[in-house]
Short mmCIF file of C-alpha atoms in Angstrom, two decimals:
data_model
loop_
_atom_site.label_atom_id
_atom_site.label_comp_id
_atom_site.label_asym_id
_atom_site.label_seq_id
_atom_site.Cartn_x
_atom_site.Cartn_y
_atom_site.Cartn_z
CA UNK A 45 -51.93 -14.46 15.91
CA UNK A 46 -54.54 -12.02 14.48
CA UNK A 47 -55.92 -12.15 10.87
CA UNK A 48 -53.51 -12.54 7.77
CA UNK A 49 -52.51 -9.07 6.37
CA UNK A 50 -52.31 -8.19 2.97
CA UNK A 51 -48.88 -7.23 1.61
CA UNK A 52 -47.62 -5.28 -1.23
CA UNK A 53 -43.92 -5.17 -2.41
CA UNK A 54 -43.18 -2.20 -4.37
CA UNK A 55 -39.93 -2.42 -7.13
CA UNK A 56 -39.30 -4.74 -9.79
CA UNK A 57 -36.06 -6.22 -9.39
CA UNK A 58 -34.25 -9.71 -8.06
CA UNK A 59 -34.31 -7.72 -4.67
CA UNK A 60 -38.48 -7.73 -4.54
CA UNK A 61 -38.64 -11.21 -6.14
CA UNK A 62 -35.96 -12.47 -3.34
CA UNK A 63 -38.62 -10.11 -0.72
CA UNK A 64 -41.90 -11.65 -2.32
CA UNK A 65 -40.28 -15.33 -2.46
CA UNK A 66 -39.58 -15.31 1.63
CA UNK A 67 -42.64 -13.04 2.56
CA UNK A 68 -44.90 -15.70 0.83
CA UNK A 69 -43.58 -18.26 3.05
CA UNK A 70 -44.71 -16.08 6.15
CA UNK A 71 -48.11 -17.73 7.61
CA UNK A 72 -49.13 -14.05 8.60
CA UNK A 73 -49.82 -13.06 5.05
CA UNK A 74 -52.78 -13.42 3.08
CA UNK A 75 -52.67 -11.47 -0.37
CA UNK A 76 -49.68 -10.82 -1.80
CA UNK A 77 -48.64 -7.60 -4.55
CA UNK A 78 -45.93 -7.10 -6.32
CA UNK A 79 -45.69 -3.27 -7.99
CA UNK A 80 -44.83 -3.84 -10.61
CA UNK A 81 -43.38 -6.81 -10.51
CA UNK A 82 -41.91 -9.23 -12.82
CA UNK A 83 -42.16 -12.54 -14.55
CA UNK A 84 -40.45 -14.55 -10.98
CA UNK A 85 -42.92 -12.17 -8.83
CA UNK A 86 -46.27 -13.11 -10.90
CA UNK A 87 -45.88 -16.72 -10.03
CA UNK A 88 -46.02 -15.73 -6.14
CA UNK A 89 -47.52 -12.39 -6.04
CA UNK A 90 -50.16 -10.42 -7.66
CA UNK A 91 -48.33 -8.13 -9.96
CA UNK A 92 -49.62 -4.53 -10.08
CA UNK A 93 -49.24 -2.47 -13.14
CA UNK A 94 -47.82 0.44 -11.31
CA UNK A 95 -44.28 2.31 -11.16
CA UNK A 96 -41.99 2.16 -8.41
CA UNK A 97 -42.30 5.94 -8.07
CA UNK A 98 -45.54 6.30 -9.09
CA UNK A 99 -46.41 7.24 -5.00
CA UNK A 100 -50.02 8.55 -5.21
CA UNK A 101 -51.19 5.42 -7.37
CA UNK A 102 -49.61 2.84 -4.89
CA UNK A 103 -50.96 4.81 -2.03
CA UNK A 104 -54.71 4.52 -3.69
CA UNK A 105 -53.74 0.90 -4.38
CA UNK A 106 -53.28 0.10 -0.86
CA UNK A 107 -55.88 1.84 0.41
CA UNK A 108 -58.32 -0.10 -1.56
CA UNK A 109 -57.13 -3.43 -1.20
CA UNK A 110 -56.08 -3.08 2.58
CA UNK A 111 -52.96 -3.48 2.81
CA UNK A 112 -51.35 -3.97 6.11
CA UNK A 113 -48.02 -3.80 5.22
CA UNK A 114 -45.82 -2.20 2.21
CA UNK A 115 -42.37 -3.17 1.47
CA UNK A 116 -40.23 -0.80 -0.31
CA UNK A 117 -37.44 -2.19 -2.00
CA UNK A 118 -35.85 0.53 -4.53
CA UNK A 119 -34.23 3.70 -3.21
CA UNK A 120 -35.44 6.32 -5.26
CA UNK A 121 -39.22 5.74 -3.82
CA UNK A 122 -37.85 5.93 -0.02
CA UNK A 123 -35.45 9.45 -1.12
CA UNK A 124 -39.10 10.85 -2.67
CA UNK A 125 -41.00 10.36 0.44
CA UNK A 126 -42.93 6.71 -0.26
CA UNK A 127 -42.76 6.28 3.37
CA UNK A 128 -43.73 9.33 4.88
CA UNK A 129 -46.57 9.39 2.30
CA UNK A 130 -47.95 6.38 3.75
CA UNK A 131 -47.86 7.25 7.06
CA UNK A 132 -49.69 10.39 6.56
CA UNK A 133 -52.18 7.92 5.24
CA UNK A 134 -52.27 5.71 8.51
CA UNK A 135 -50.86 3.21 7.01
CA UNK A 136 -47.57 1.07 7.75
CA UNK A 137 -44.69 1.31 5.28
CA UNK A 138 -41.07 -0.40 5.42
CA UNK A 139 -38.48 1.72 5.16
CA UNK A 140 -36.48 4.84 6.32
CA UNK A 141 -38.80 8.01 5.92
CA UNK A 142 -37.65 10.86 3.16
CA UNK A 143 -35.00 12.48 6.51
CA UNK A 144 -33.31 9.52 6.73
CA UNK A 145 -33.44 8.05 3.50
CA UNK A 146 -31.06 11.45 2.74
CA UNK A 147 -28.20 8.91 4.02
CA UNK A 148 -28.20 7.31 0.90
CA UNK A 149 -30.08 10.47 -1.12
CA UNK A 150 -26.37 12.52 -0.75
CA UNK A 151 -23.43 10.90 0.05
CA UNK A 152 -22.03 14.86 1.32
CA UNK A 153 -24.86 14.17 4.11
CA UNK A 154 -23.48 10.59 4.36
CA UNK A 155 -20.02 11.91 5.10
CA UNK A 156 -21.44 14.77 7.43
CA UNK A 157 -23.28 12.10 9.68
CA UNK A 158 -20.32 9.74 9.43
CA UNK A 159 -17.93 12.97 10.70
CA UNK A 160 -20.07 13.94 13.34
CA UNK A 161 -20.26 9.85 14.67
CA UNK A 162 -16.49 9.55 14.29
CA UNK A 163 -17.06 6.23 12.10
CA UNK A 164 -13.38 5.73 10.34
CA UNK A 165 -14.72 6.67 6.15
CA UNK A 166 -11.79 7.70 3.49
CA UNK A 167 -10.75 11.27 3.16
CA UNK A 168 -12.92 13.79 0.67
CA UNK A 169 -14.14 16.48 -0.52
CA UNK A 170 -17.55 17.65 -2.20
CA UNK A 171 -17.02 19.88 -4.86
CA UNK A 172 -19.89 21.44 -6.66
CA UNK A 173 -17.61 23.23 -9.83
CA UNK A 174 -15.45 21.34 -12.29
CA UNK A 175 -12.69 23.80 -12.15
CA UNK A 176 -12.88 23.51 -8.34
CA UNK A 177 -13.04 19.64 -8.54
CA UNK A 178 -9.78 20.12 -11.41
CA UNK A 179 -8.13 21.90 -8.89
CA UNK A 180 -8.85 19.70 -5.89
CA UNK A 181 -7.56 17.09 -7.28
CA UNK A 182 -3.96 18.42 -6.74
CA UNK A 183 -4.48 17.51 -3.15
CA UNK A 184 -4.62 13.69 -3.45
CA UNK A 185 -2.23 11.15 -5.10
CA UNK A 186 -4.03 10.42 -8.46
CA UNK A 187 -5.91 7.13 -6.81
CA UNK A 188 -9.04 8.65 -6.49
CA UNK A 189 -12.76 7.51 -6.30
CA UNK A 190 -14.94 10.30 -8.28
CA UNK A 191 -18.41 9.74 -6.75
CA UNK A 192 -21.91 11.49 -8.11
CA UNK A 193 -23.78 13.10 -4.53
CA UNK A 194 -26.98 12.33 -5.51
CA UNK A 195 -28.70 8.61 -6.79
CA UNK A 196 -27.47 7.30 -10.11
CA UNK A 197 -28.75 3.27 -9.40
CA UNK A 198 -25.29 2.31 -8.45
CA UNK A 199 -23.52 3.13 -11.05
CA UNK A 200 -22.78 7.02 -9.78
CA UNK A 201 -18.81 5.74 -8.73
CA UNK A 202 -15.84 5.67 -10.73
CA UNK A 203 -12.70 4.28 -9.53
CA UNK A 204 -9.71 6.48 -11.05
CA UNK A 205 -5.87 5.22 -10.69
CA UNK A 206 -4.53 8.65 -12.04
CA UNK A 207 -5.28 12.06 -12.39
CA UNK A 208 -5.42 11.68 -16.32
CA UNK A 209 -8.77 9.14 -15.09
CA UNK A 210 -10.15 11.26 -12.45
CA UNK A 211 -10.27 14.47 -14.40
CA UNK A 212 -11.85 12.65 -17.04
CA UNK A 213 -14.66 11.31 -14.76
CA UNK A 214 -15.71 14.94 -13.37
CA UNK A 215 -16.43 15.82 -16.80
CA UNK A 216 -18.17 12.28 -17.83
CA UNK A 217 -20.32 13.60 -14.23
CA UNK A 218 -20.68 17.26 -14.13
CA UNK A 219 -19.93 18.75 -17.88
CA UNK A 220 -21.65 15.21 -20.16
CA UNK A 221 -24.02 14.91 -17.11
CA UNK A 222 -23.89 10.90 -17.62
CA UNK A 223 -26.09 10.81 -13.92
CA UNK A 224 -28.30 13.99 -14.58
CA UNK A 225 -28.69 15.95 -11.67
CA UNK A 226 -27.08 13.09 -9.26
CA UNK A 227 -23.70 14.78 -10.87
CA UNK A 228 -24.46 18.77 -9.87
CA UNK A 229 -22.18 18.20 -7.38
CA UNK A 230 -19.83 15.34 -6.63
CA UNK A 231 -17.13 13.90 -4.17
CA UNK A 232 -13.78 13.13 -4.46
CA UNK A 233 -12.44 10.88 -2.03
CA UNK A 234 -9.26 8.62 -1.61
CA UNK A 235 -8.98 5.27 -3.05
CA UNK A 236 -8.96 2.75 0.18
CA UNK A 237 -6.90 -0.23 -0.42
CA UNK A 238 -8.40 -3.52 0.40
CA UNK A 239 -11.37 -5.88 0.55
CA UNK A 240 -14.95 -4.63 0.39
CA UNK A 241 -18.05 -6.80 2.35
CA UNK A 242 -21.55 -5.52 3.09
CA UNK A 243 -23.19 -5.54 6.50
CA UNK A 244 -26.84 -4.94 6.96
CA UNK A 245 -29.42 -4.54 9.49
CA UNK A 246 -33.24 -4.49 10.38
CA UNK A 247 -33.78 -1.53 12.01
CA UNK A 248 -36.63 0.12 13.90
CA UNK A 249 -35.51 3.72 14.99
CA UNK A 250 -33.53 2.75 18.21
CA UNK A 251 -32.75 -1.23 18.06
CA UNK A 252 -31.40 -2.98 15.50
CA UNK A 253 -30.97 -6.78 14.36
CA UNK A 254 -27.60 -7.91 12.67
CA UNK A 255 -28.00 -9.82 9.37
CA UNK A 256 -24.69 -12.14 8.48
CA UNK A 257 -22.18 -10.19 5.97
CA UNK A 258 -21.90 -10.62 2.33
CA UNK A 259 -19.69 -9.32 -0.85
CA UNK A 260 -21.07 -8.19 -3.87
CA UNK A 261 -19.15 -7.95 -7.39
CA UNK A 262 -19.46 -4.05 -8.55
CA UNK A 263 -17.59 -4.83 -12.44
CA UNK A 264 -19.12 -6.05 -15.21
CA UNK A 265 -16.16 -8.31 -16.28
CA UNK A 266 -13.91 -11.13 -14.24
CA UNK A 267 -11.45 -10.54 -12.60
CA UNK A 268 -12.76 -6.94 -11.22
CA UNK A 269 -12.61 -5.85 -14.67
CA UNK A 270 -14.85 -3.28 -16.56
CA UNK A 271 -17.35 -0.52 -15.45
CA UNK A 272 -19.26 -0.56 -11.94
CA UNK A 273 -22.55 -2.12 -12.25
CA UNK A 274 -25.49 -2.39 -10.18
CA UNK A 275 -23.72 -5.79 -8.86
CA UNK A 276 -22.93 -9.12 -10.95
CA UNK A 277 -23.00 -11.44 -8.35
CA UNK A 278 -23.30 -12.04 -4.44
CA UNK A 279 -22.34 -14.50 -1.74
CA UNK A 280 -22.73 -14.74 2.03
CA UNK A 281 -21.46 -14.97 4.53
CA UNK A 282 -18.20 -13.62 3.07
CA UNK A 283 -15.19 -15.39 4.64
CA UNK A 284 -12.99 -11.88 5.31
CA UNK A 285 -15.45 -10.92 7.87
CA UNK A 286 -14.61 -12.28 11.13
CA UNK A 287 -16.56 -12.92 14.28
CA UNK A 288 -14.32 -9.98 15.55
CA UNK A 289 -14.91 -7.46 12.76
CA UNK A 290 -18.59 -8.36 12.80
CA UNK A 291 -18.67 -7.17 16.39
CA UNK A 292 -16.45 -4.25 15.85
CA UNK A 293 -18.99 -2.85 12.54
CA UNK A 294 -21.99 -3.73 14.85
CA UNK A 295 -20.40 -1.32 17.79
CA UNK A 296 -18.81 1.11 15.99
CA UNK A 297 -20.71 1.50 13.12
CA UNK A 298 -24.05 0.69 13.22
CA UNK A 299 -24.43 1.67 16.57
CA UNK A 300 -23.03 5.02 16.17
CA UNK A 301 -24.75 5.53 13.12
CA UNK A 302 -28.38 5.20 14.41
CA UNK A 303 -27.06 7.47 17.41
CA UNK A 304 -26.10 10.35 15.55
CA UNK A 305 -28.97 9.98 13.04
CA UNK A 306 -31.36 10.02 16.17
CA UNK A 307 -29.62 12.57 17.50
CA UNK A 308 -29.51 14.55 13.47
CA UNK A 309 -34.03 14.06 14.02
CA UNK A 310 -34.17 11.59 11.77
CA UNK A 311 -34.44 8.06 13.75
CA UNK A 312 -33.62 5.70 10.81
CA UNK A 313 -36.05 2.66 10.21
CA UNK A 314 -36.00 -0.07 7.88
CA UNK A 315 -32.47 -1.67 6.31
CA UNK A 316 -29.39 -0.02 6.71
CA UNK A 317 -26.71 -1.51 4.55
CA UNK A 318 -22.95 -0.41 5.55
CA UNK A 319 -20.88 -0.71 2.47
CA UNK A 320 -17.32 -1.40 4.00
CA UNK A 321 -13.83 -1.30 2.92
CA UNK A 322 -12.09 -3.84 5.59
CA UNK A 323 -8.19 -1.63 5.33
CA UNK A 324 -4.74 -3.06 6.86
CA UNK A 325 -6.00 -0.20 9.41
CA UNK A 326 -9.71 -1.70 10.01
CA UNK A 327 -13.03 -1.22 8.91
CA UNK A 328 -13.86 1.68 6.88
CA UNK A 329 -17.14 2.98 5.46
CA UNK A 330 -17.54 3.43 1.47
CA UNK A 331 -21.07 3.83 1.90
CA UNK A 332 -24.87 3.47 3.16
CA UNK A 333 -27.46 2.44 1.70
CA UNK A 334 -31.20 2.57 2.90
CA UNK A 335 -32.62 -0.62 1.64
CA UNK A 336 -31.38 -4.10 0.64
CA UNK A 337 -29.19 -4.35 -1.49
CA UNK A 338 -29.66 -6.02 -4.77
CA UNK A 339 -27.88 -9.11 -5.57
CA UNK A 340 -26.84 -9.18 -1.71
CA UNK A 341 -30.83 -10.07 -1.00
CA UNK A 342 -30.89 -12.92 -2.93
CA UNK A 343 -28.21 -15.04 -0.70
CA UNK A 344 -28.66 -13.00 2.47
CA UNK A 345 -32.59 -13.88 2.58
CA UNK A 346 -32.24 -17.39 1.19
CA UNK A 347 -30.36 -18.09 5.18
CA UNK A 348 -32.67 -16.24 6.75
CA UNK A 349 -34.68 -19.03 8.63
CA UNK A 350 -37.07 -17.07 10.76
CA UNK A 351 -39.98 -15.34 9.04
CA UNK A 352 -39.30 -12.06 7.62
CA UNK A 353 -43.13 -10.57 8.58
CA UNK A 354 -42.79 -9.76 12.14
CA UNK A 355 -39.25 -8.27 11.78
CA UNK A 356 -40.81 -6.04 8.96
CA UNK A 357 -43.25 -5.21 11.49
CA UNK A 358 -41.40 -4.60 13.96
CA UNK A 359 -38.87 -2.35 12.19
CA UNK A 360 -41.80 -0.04 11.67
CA UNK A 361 -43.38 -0.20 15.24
CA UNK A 362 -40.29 0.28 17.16
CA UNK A 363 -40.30 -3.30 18.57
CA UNK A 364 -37.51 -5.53 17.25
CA UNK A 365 -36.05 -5.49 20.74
CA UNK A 366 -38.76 -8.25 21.65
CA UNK A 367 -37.33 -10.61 18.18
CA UNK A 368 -34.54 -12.26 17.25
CA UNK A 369 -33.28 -13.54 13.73
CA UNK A 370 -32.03 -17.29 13.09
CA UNK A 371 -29.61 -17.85 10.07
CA UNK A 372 -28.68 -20.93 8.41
CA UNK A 373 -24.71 -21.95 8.62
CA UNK A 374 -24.92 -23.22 4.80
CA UNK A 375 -22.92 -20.31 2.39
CA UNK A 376 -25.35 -18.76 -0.55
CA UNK A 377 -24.01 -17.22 -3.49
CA UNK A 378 -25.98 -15.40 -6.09
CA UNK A 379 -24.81 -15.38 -9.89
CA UNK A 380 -26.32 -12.37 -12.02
CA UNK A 381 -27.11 -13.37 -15.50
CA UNK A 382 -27.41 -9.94 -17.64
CA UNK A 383 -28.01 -8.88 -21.23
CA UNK A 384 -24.94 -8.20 -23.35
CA UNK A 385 -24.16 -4.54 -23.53
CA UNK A 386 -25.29 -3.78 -19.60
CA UNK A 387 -24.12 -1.48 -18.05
CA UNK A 388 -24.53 0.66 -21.25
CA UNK A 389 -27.04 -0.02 -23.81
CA UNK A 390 -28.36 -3.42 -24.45
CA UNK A 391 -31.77 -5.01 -26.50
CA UNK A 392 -34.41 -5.81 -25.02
CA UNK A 393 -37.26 -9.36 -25.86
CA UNK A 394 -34.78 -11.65 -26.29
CA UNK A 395 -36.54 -15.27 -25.06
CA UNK A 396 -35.04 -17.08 -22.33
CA UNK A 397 -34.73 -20.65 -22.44
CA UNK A 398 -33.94 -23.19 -19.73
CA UNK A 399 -35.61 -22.11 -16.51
CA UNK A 400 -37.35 -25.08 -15.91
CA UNK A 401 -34.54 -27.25 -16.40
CA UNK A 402 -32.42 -24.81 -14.06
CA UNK A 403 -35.20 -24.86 -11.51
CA UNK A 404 -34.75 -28.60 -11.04
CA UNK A 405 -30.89 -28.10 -9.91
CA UNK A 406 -31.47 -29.14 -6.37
CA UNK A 407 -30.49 -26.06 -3.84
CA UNK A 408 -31.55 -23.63 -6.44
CA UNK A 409 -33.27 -20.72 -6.48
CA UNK A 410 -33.70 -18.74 -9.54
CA UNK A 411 -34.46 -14.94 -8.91
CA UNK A 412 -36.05 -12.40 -11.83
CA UNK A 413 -34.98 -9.04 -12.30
CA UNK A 414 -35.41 -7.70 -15.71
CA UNK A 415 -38.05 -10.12 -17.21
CA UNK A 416 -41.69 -10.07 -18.44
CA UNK A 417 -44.13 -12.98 -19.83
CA UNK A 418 -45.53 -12.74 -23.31
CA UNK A 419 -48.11 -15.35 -22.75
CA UNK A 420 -45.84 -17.95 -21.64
CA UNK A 421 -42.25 -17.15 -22.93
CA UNK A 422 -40.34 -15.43 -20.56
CA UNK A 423 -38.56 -12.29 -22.30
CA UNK A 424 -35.62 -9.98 -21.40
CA UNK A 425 -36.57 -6.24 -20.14
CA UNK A 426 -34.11 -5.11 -18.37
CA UNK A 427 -30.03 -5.06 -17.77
CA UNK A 428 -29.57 -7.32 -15.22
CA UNK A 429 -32.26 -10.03 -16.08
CA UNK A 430 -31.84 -13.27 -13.61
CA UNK A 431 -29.91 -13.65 -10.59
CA UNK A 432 -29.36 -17.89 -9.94
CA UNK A 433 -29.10 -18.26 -6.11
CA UNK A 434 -27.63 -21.20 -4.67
CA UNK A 435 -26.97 -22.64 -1.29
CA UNK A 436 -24.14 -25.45 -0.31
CA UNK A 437 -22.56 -26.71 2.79
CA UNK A 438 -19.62 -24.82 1.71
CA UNK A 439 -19.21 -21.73 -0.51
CA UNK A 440 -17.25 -23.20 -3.31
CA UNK A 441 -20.52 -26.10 -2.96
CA UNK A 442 -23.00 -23.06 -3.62
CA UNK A 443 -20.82 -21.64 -6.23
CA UNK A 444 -20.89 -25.38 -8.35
CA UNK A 445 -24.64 -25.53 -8.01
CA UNK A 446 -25.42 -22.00 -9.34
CA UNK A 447 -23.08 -21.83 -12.05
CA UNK A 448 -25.02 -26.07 -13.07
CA UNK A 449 -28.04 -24.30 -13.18
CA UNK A 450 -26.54 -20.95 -15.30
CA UNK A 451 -25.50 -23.53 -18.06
CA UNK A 452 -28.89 -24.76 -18.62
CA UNK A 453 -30.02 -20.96 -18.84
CA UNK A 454 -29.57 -19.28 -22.31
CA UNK A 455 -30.64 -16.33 -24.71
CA UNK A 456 -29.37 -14.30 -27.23
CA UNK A 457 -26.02 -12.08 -26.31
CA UNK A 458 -26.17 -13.40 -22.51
CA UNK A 459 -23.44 -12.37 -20.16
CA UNK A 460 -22.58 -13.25 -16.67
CA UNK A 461 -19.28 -13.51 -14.60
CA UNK A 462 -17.67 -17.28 -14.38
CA UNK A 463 -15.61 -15.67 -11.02
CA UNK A 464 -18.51 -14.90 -8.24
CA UNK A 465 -16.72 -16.04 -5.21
CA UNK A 466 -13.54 -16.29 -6.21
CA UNK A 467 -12.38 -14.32 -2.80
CA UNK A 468 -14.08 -16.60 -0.32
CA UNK A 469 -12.82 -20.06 -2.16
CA UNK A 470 -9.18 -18.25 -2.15
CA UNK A 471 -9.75 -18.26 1.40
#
């Protein structure tokens, strides 16, 4: 074992306080950043006053503290380049490079790579008009999902059960511009009936390392009610994902996937996240994404029992053949405390109280997305603002413990769903 690196995490979510939490238990690791951070990350990391985005100033921040390793948790930096920046730079950076981030950059690409792999994905078409997206619409039954190409922080879907719906989300996308420029052009695809799980991998260009399913809650309200968030909730493993599917997505998708992106030029490193329908038909693909995804870190990491460095490492250096990763049989679930109003507007500097009585809850980890310290109060800053993280011998045993420690959490106009893992204890 050589010399302890320093590492920076750049984002400021749960997903890079769930990354800084288990990277600070790695002996390997001797300073540790967080850019910029939050109030969770500043009691574990270093937190660096600079954007997620903001590529040149991370890349003179790392130069001049010497950081070994960077760990890129948001997508936008990975679609601008963060990656290939740093490696220009000599230095080693976590993630898919700008080619292969384009997997999650444009879901038209997505479909193309899927297509070309022959990996089962729902019927579509991208449309770059709204009176050619009107008029497409006459080709499928109403039940369509209306999806913006480009990134729109995973909110960019909207699930339409008739045509009335569906022509009134390719205006919301590409006349009101809700998502920008992530609306100039947008795809329609059928509505697959069913349950959806996430599967995700470490992956170094060529080999990759399975990571135990989970199932995220998209809607805002219980029940599967509402608007699509950026996810209420988490739990893993998720119980609808058997042994046999597990192998079948592991052969048929992610396999096939890093095949044809190899084959595309554009060897894909760093997580690949398979957002999967699982159809009366099989396993279908709603989506990748090239990075964790965020609240499925939270419970995924908190059974990860090896230490995350040298799979990090070895994701970028083209070695995980050599490793292995061990996983804990206890079920996680993640419960995503947000600030009334999300995902549309909400108020910001609202105090929390209760953390330290929640962080007593034995079993309990309590993740920070959107906070910040004002001397010592904790405040509100973003939508979602904690994610409580839980681990039981069963999953209805995690879900009890997180939702003990959500009582004792509180602030002004606080929302959250009372239903994360409803599926798995149905099961």
């Amino acid at each position: 074992m050589g010399d302890p690196i320093n590492v920076l995490v750049v984002g400021g979510g749960g997903r890079e306080h769930a990354l800084v939490w288990k990277i600070n238990q790695s002996p390997l690791v001797g300073k540790l950043y967080c850019a910029p951070g939050n109030a969770g990350t500043s009691e574990l990391a270093e937190n660096v006053d600079i954007g997620a985005e903001d590529i040149e100033k991370l890349l003179d921040f790392a130069r001049a503290n010497d950081i070994g390793l960077t760990v890129v948790g948001p997508e936008a930096a990975l679609c601008e380049g963060i990656v290939d920046a740093f490696a220009t730079a000599g230095l080693k950076a976590f993630g898919p490079d700008k080619k292969a981030a384009l997997l999650e950059g444009s879901k038209a690409f997505m479909k193309k790579i899927l297509s070309d792999a022959n990996i089962p994905t729902a019927k579509y078409e991208k449309l770059s008009d709204p009176a050619s997206a009107l008029k497409t619409l006459e080709k499928f039954n109403g039940k369509v999902a209306v999806k913006a190409d480009g990134l729109a922080a995973g909110k960019g879907v909207i699930i339409c059960q008739s045509h009335a719906e569906a022509a009134q989300a390719i205006d919301l996308m590409m006349v009101k511009r809700a998502f920008g420029a992530a609306g100039d052009s947008i795809i329609i695809e059928e509505l697959l009936e069913g349950e959806e799980a996430s599967m995700l991998a470490f992956c170094d260009g060529e080999n990759f390392i399975m990571m135990p399913s989970s199932q995220d809650h998209k809607r805002i309200g219980d029940g599967d009610t509402g608007p699509n968030t950026g996810g209420m909730g988490a739990y893993s493993p998720a119980p609808v994902v058997t042994s046999q599917i597990e192998s079948m997505v592991e052969k048929e998708v992610m396999g096939k996937v890093m095949e044809a992106m190899k084959k595309d030029g554009r060897p894909y490193k760093g997580i690949l996240y398979a957002g999967l329908m699982l159809t009366d038909s099989g396993p279908k693909v709603l989506e990748f994404n090239c990075r964790f995804g965020d609240p499925e870190c939270q419970p995924i990491l908190m059974r990860l029992k090896s230490d995350i460095v040298p799979l990090l490492l070895a994701s970028v250096d083209g070695n995980l053949k050599s490793l292995s990763a061990q996983w804990s049989s206890r079920s996680t679930v993640c419960v995503v405390m947000a600030s009334g109003g999300y995902p549309g507007p909400y108020e910001k500097g609202k105090e929390i109280y209760g953390l330290k009585e929640a962080a007593v809850v034995e079993n309990v980890t309590i993740f920070h997305a959107g906070t910040t310290l004002d001397n010592d109060r904790v405040l509100t800053s973003g939508g979602r603002v904690l994610g409580v993280t839980a681990s039981g011998v069963t999953v209805a045993e995690a879900i009890d413990t997180a939702y003990e420690a959500v009582s004792k959490i509180s602030w002004d106009n606080v929302v959250f769903r009372k239903d994360i893992g409803h599926r798995a204890v149905g099961r």
